[in-house]
């Protein structure tokens, strides 16, 4: 039997979504790798200069990650149908209807196709966005407090400097021009951001693994070309997907 003839292609992910996805994958993996080395820098015997270099590279890659994320957040308001927050966040009447149909299909052991994310995947993607945003916000604060990089670096420099004249002398891992009490105050302010950034790394790593498992399971159940759709933008279905236009 020629099964190919009964398959129909549907355009799902626009170009912007696909670029966002792969830039995000590459930048997050790179940030995780450099972050892991920073986390274990003591055990690895890395010098202060080495740490500054690692953190600087971490921050440069992070700028790409943050800009890409900001673009995606904006695209969620102005982009194509399945890139919009209304099609992603697990809220609203259409989500509830899809969830009911999805639960029924699970109980009956029948796979039901979705052009966009299925209801479970909406939760997954929402949690991923929450964690990516958390990492971006805490990371930008750390970039400012730790190595005085933009956008907040000059603000933190002026916080810890002995006087406005010594601000330009303030450098990472050096106490030249620094007021000790102000520096301690700034480090206390920074501490919860560092903790959330560190815990966020583990939570994000767990979510990435769950995301991959979800994609593999859905691909095996529904066989819609989920993975190749992130390259081509198109999924294939043998039956009309539940969220297709009439
Ligand atoms: C998904 C995104 C990110 C991941 C997975 C990640 C991961 C990590 C990890 C594992 C560490 C080591 C934490 C520790 O030593 O306890 C770290 C440190 C750091 N991250 Fe990120 N990061 C991300 C995004 C960012 C962003 C957006 C920025 C800033 C623009 C940033 C700036 C920093 C800085 C400055 C440090 C050094 C903090 C310190 O050791 O004091 N990170 N990151």
PDB file of N, CA and C and ligand atoms in Angstrom, residues 24 27-41 51 55-56 58-63 65-66 131-132 135-147 150-151 173 187 190 194-195 197-202 204-205, ligand 1:
ATOM      1  N   UNK A  24      18.545  29.448  19.492  1.00  0.00           N
ATOM      2  CA  UNK A  24      18.357  29.203  20.923  1.00  0.00           C
ATOM      3  C   UNK A  24      19.052  27.904  21.353  1.00  0.00           C
ATOM      4  N   UNK A  27      22.868  28.526  21.327  1.00  0.00           N
ATOM      5  CA  UNK A  27      23.360  29.429  22.378  1.00  0.00           C
ATOM      6  C   UNK A  27      23.167  28.815  23.761  1.00  0.00           C
ATOM      7  N   UNK A  28      22.022  28.143  23.997  1.00  0.00           N
ATOM      8  CA  UNK A  28      21.801  27.546  25.325  1.00  0.00           C
ATOM      9  C   UNK A  28      22.825  26.431  25.597  1.00  0.00           C
ATOM     10  N   UNK A  29      23.077  25.591  24.584  1.00  0.00           N
ATOM     11  CA  UNK A  29      24.059  24.514  24.792  1.00  0.00           C
ATOM     12  C   UNK A  29      25.445  25.099  25.094  1.00  0.00           C
ATOM     13  N   UNK A  30      25.815  26.163  24.360  1.00  0.00           N
ATOM     14  CA  UNK A  30      27.129  26.784  24.595  1.00  0.00           C
ATOM     15  C   UNK A  30      27.169  27.409  25.999  1.00  0.00           C
ATOM     16  N   UNK A  31      26.064  28.084  26.378  1.00  0.00           N
ATOM     17  CA  UNK A  31      26.030  28.705  27.708  1.00  0.00           C
ATOM     18  C   UNK A  31      26.106  27.648  28.806  1.00  0.00           C
ATOM     19  N   UNK A  32      25.438  26.522  28.585  1.00  0.00           N
ATOM     20  CA  UNK A  32      25.486  25.438  29.581  1.00  0.00           C
ATOM     21  C   UNK A  32      26.911  24.893  29.712  1.00  0.00           C
ATOM     22  N   UNK A  33      27.568  24.707  28.564  1.00  0.00           N
ATOM     23  CA  UNK A  33      28.925  24.147  28.583  1.00  0.00           C
ATOM     24  C   UNK A  33      29.882  25.104  29.301  1.00  0.00           C
ATOM     25  N   UNK A  34      29.861  26.398  28.918  1.00  0.00           N
ATOM     26  CA  UNK A  34      30.781  27.353  29.573  1.00  0.00           C
ATOM     27  C   UNK A  34      30.378  27.507  31.047  1.00  0.00           C
ATOM     28  N   UNK A  35      29.049  27.543  31.300  1.00  0.00           N
ATOM     29  CA  UNK A  35      28.551  27.679  32.678  1.00  0.00           C
ATOM     30  C   UNK A  35      29.030  26.550  33.576  1.00  0.00           C
ATOM     31  N   UNK A  36      29.034  25.332  33.028  1.00  0.00           N
ATOM     32  CA  UNK A  36      29.491  24.172  33.813  1.00  0.00           C
ATOM     33  C   UNK A  36      30.964  24.323  34.205  1.00  0.00           C
ATOM     34  N   UNK A  37      31.761  24.853  33.263  1.00  0.00           N
ATOM     35  CA  UNK A  37      33.193  25.055  33.565  1.00  0.00           C
ATOM     36  C   UNK A  37      33.332  26.145  34.639  1.00  0.00           C
ATOM     37  N   UNK A  38      32.537  27.238  34.508  1.00  0.00           N
ATOM     38  CA  UNK A  38      32.601  28.304  35.531  1.00  0.00           C
ATOM     39  C   UNK A  38      32.237  27.724  36.901  1.00  0.00           C
ATOM     40  N   UNK A  39      31.182  26.909  36.909  1.00  0.00           N
ATOM     41  CA  UNK A  39      30.698  26.329  38.171  1.00  0.00           C
ATOM     42  C   UNK A  39      31.778  25.474  38.843  1.00  0.00           C
ATOM     43  N   UNK A  40      32.578  24.799  38.024  1.00  0.00           N
ATOM     44  CA  UNK A  40      33.600  23.898  38.569  1.00  0.00           C
ATOM     45  C   UNK A  40      35.009  24.473  38.471  1.00  0.00           C
ATOM     46  N   UNK A  41      35.086  25.814  38.351  1.00  0.00           N
ATOM     47  CA  UNK A  41      36.390  26.431  38.084  1.00  0.00           C
ATOM     48  C   UNK A  41      37.402  26.186  39.206  1.00  0.00           C
ATOM     49  N   UNK A  51      38.997  32.781  34.775  1.00  0.00           N
ATOM     50  CA  UNK A  51      37.571  32.914  35.128  1.00  0.00           C
ATOM     51  C   UNK A  51      36.967  34.138  34.444  1.00  0.00           C
ATOM     52  N   UNK A  55      33.892  33.999  31.868  1.00  0.00           N
ATOM     53  CA  UNK A  55      32.667  34.761  32.135  1.00  0.00           C
ATOM     54  C   UNK A  55      32.395  35.751  31.007  1.00  0.00           C
ATOM     55  N   UNK A  56      33.476  36.341  30.464  1.00  0.00           N
ATOM     56  CA  UNK A  56      33.306  37.293  29.365  1.00  0.00           C
ATOM     57  C   UNK A  56      32.725  36.575  28.142  1.00  0.00           C
ATOM     58  N   UNK A  58      31.033  33.775  28.187  1.00  0.00           N
ATOM     59  CA  UNK A  58      29.668  33.367  28.568  1.00  0.00           C
ATOM     60  C   UNK A  58      28.710  34.536  28.297  1.00  0.00           C
ATOM     61  N   UNK A  59      29.135  35.740  28.673  1.00  0.00           N
ATOM     62  CA  UNK A  59      28.272  36.917  28.520  1.00  0.00           C
ATOM     63  C   UNK A  59      28.109  37.287  27.033  1.00  0.00           C
ATOM     64  N   UNK A  60      29.175  37.162  26.222  1.00  0.00           N
ATOM     65  CA  UNK A  60      29.041  37.482  24.798  1.00  0.00           C
ATOM     66  C   UNK A  60      28.035  36.536  24.118  1.00  0.00           C
ATOM     67  N   UNK A  61      28.142  35.235  24.426  1.00  0.00           N
ATOM     68  CA  UNK A  61      27.164  34.280  23.849  1.00  0.00           C
ATOM     69  C   UNK A  61      25.770  34.608  24.399  1.00  0.00           C
ATOM     70  N   UNK A  62      25.748  35.004  25.688  1.00  0.00           N
ATOM     71  CA  UNK A  62      24.456  35.314  26.328  1.00  0.00           C
ATOM     72  C   UNK A  62      23.748  36.488  25.652  1.00  0.00           C
ATOM     73  N   UNK A  63      24.513  37.450  25.130  1.00  0.00           N
ATOM     74  CA  UNK A  63      23.865  38.579  24.435  1.00  0.00           C
ATOM     75  C   UNK A  63      23.088  38.067  23.208  1.00  0.00           C
ATOM     76  N   UNK A  65      21.878  35.062  22.894  1.00  0.00           N
ATOM     77  CA  UNK A  65      20.746  34.328  23.474  1.00  0.00           C
ATOM     78  C   UNK A  65      19.622  35.292  23.893  1.00  0.00           C
ATOM     79  N   UNK A  66      19.985  36.393  24.564  1.00  0.00           N
ATOM     80  CA  UNK A  66      18.977  37.331  25.084  1.00  0.00           C
ATOM     81  C   UNK A  66      18.267  38.056  23.925  1.00  0.00           C
ATOM     82  N   UNK A 131      11.772  29.584  32.132  1.00  0.00           N
ATOM     83  CA  UNK A 131      13.141  29.361  32.595  1.00  0.00           C
ATOM     84  C   UNK A 131      14.163  30.127  31.759  1.00  0.00           C
ATOM     85  N   UNK A 132      13.922  30.216  30.454  1.00  0.00           N
ATOM     86  CA  UNK A 132      14.854  30.978  29.599  1.00  0.00           C
ATOM     87  C   UNK A 132      14.852  32.442  30.025  1.00  0.00           C
ATOM     88  N   UNK A 135      16.711  32.859  33.293  1.00  0.00           N
ATOM     89  CA  UNK A 135      18.166  32.815  33.088  1.00  0.00           C
ATOM     90  C   UNK A 135      18.657  34.130  32.477  1.00  0.00           C
ATOM     91  N   UNK A 136      17.851  34.692  31.567  1.00  0.00           N
ATOM     92  CA  UNK A 136      18.260  35.942  30.905  1.00  0.00           C
ATOM     93  C   UNK A 136      18.315  37.082  31.931  1.00  0.00           C
ATOM     94  N   UNK A 137      17.278  37.201  32.764  1.00  0.00           N
ATOM     95  CA  UNK A 137      17.212  38.315  33.719  1.00  0.00           C
ATOM     96  C   UNK A 137      18.315  38.185  34.780  1.00  0.00           C
ATOM     97  N   UNK A 138      18.420  36.991  35.389  1.00  0.00           N
ATOM     98  CA  UNK A 138      19.440  36.824  36.432  1.00  0.00           C
ATOM     99  C   UNK A 138      20.850  36.961  35.836  1.00  0.00           C
ATOM    100  N   UNK A 139      21.024  36.426  34.625  1.00  0.00           N
ATOM    101  CA  UNK A 139      22.336  36.498  33.963  1.00  0.00           C
ATOM    102  C   UNK A 139      22.764  37.924  33.692  1.00  0.00           C
ATOM    103  N   UNK A 140      21.813  38.765  33.254  1.00  0.00           N
ATOM    104  CA  UNK A 140      22.170  40.162  32.960  1.00  0.00           C
ATOM    105  C   UNK A 140      22.604  40.885  34.238  1.00  0.00           C
ATOM    106  N   UNK A 141      21.950  40.554  35.357  1.00  0.00           N
ATOM    107  CA  UNK A 141      22.368  41.163  36.630  1.00  0.00           C
ATOM    108  C   UNK A 141      23.778  40.675  37.005  1.00  0.00           C
ATOM    109  N   UNK A 142      24.008  39.360  36.851  1.00  0.00           N
ATOM    110  CA  UNK A 142      25.339  38.817  37.185  1.00  0.00           C
ATOM    111  C   UNK A 142      26.431  39.407  36.290  1.00  0.00           C
ATOM    112  N   UNK A 143      26.094  39.608  35.011  1.00  0.00           N
ATOM    113  CA  UNK A 143      27.084  40.201  34.094  1.00  0.00           C
ATOM    114  C   UNK A 143      27.492  41.577  34.591  1.00  0.00           C
ATOM    115  N   UNK A 144      26.535  42.294  35.174  1.00  0.00           N
ATOM    116  CA  UNK A 144      26.823  43.627  35.706  1.00  0.00           C
ATOM    117  C   UNK A 144      27.576  43.580  37.019  1.00  0.00           C
ATOM    118  N   UNK A 145      27.173  42.675  37.925  1.00  0.00           N
ATOM    119  CA  UNK A 145      27.782  42.655  39.260  1.00  0.00           C
ATOM    120  C   UNK A 145      29.137  41.953  39.269  1.00  0.00           C
ATOM    121  N   UNK A 146      29.322  41.016  38.329  1.00  0.00           N
ATOM    122  CA  UNK A 146      30.517  40.176  38.385  1.00  0.00           C
ATOM    123  C   UNK A 146      31.665  40.705  37.539  1.00  0.00           C
ATOM    124  N   UNK A 147      31.309  41.110  36.300  1.00  0.00           N
ATOM    125  CA  UNK A 147      32.394  41.600  35.420  1.00  0.00           C
ATOM    126  C   UNK A 147      32.055  42.972  34.822  1.00  0.00           C
ATOM    127  N   UNK A 150      27.629  45.504  30.261  1.00  0.00           N
ATOM    128  CA  UNK A 150      26.301  46.084  30.022  1.00  0.00           C
ATOM    129  C   UNK A 150      25.200  45.008  30.124  1.00  0.00           C
ATOM    130  N   UNK A 151      23.965  45.390  30.370  1.00  0.00           N
ATOM    131  CA  UNK A 151      23.475  46.776  30.426  1.00  0.00           C
ATOM    132  C   UNK A 151      23.594  47.431  31.808  1.00  0.00           C
ATOM    133  N   UNK A 173      37.465  41.327  39.821  1.00  0.00           N
ATOM    134  CA  UNK A 173      38.450  40.627  40.656  1.00  0.00           C
ATOM    135  C   UNK A 173      39.596  41.529  41.130  1.00  0.00           C
ATOM    136  N   UNK A 187      27.457  42.733  46.747  1.00  0.00           N
ATOM    137  CA  UNK A 187      27.537  41.264  46.672  1.00  0.00           C
ATOM    138  C   UNK A 187      26.340  40.619  47.364  1.00  0.00           C
ATOM    139  N   UNK A 190      23.529  40.780  45.031  1.00  0.00           N
ATOM    140  CA  UNK A 190      23.747  39.870  43.910  1.00  0.00           C
ATOM    141  C   UNK A 190      23.442  38.410  44.256  1.00  0.00           C
ATOM    142  N   UNK A 194      22.457  35.016  41.848  1.00  0.00           N
ATOM    143  CA  UNK A 194      23.419  33.951  41.543  1.00  0.00           C
ATOM    144  C   UNK A 194      22.799  32.580  41.863  1.00  0.00           C
ATOM    145  N   UNK A 195      22.088  32.554  43.024  1.00  0.00           N
ATOM    146  CA  UNK A 195      21.482  31.285  43.438  1.00  0.00           C
ATOM    147  C   UNK A 195      20.419  30.831  42.415  1.00  0.00           C
ATOM    148  N   UNK A 197      20.201  31.729  39.286  1.00  0.00           N
ATOM    149  CA  UNK A 197      20.872  31.397  38.020  1.00  0.00           C
ATOM    150  C   UNK A 197      21.412  29.965  38.071  1.00  0.00           C
ATOM    151  N   UNK A 198      21.963  29.598  39.228  1.00  0.00           N
ATOM    152  CA  UNK A 198      22.558  28.262  39.371  1.00  0.00           C
ATOM    153  C   UNK A 198      21.465  27.184  39.398  1.00  0.00           C
ATOM    154  N   UNK A 199      20.429  27.412  40.231  1.00  0.00           N
ATOM    155  CA  UNK A 199      19.336  26.420  40.297  1.00  0.00           C
ATOM    156  C   UNK A 199      18.647  26.355  38.924  1.00  0.00           C
ATOM    157  N   UNK A 200      18.490  27.542  38.301  1.00  0.00           N
ATOM    158  CA  UNK A 200      17.849  27.623  36.983  1.00  0.00           C
ATOM    159  C   UNK A 200      18.559  26.765  35.953  1.00  0.00           C
ATOM    160  N   UNK A 201      19.862  26.697  36.051  1.00  0.00           N
ATOM    161  CA  UNK A 201      20.640  25.861  35.131  1.00  0.00           C
ATOM    162  C   UNK A 201      20.185  24.399  35.215  1.00  0.00           C
ATOM    163  N   UNK A 202      20.036  23.891  36.445  1.00  0.00           N
ATOM    164  CA  UNK A 202      19.634  22.479  36.614  1.00  0.00           C
ATOM    165  C   UNK A 202      18.185  22.262  36.173  1.00  0.00           C
ATOM    166  N   UNK A 204      16.535  24.031  33.968  1.00  0.00           N
ATOM    167  CA  UNK A 204      16.498  24.139  32.505  1.00  0.00           C
ATOM    168  C   UNK A 204      17.045  22.863  31.858  1.00  0.00           C
ATOM    169  N   UNK A 205      18.135  22.335  32.437  1.00  0.00           N
ATOM    170  CA  UNK A 205      18.713  21.103  31.871  1.00  0.00           C
ATOM    171  C   UNK A 205      17.677  19.973  31.939  1.00  0.00           C
TER     172      UNK A 205
HETATM  173  C1  LIG B   1      20.126  29.471  29.185  1.00  0.00           C
HETATM  174  C2  LIG B   1      20.953  30.401  29.504  1.00  0.00           C
HETATM  175  C3  LIG B   1      22.061  30.291  30.503  1.00  0.00           C
HETATM  176  C4  LIG B   1      22.602  29.182  31.097  1.00  0.00           C
HETATM  177  C5  LIG B   1      22.232  27.733  30.909  1.00  0.00           C
HETATM  178  C6  LIG B   1      23.636  29.661  32.007  1.00  0.00           C
HETATM  179  C7  LIG B   1      24.421  28.869  32.820  1.00  0.00           C
HETATM  180  C8  LIG B   1      25.302  29.330  33.762  1.00  0.00           C
HETATM  181  C9  LIG B   1      25.978  28.533  34.752  1.00  0.00           C
HETATM  182  C10 LIG B   1      25.817  27.028  34.921  1.00  0.00           C
HETATM  183  C11 LIG B   1      26.784  29.353  35.473  1.00  0.00           C
HETATM  184  C12 LIG B   1      27.693  28.963  36.646  1.00  0.00           C
HETATM  185  C13 LIG B   1      26.955  29.278  37.936  1.00  0.00           C
HETATM  186  C14 LIG B   1      27.794  29.071  39.156  1.00  0.00           C
HETATM  187  O1  LIG B   1      29.011  29.255  39.116  1.00  0.00           O
HETATM  188  O2  LIG B   1      27.232  28.698  40.173  1.00  0.00           O
HETATM  189  C15 LIG B   1      26.625  30.671  34.956  1.00  0.00           C
HETATM  190  C16 LIG B   1      27.296  31.787  35.431  1.00  0.00           C
HETATM  191  C17 LIG B   1      27.159  33.045  34.895  1.00  0.00           C
HETATM  192  N1  LIG B   1      26.280  33.440  33.928  1.00  0.00           N
HETATM  193 FE1  LIG B   1      25.002  32.239  32.922  1.00  0.00          FE
HETATM  194  N2  LIG B   1      23.703  31.014  31.917  1.00  0.00           N
HETATM  195  C18 LIG B   1      22.746  31.443  31.019  1.00  0.00           C
HETATM  196  C19 LIG B   1      22.466  32.729  30.655  1.00  0.00           C
HETATM  197  C20 LIG B   1      23.195  33.826  31.034  1.00  0.00           C
HETATM  198  C21 LIG B   1      22.961  35.185  30.585  1.00  0.00           C
HETATM  199  C22 LIG B   1      21.816  35.629  29.665  1.00  0.00           C
HETATM  200  C23 LIG B   1      23.946  35.964  31.143  1.00  0.00           C
HETATM  201  C24 LIG B   1      24.215  37.437  30.976  1.00  0.00           C
HETATM  202  C25 LIG B   1      24.040  38.165  29.936  1.00  0.00           C
HETATM  203  C26 LIG B   1      24.754  35.110  31.984  1.00  0.00           C
HETATM  204  C27 LIG B   1      25.806  35.539  32.752  1.00  0.00           C
HETATM  205  C28 LIG B   1      26.480  34.764  33.671  1.00  0.00           C
HETATM  206  C29 LIG B   1      27.564  35.254  34.525  1.00  0.00           C
HETATM  207  C30 LIG B   1      28.127  36.664  34.575  1.00  0.00           C
HETATM  208  C31 LIG B   1      27.982  34.175  35.301  1.00  0.00           C
HETATM  209  C32 LIG B   1      29.067  34.165  36.367  1.00  0.00           C
HETATM  210  C33 LIG B   1      28.420  34.256  37.706  1.00  0.00           C
HETATM  211  C34 LIG B   1      29.389  33.915  38.791  1.00  0.00           C
HETATM  212  O3  LIG B   1      30.013  32.873  38.760  1.00  0.00           O
HETATM  213  O4  LIG B   1      29.509  34.694  39.684  1.00  0.00           O
HETATM  214  N3  LIG B   1      24.280  33.827  31.896  1.00  0.00           N
HETATM  215  N4  LIG B   1      25.718  30.641  33.929  1.00  0.00           N
END
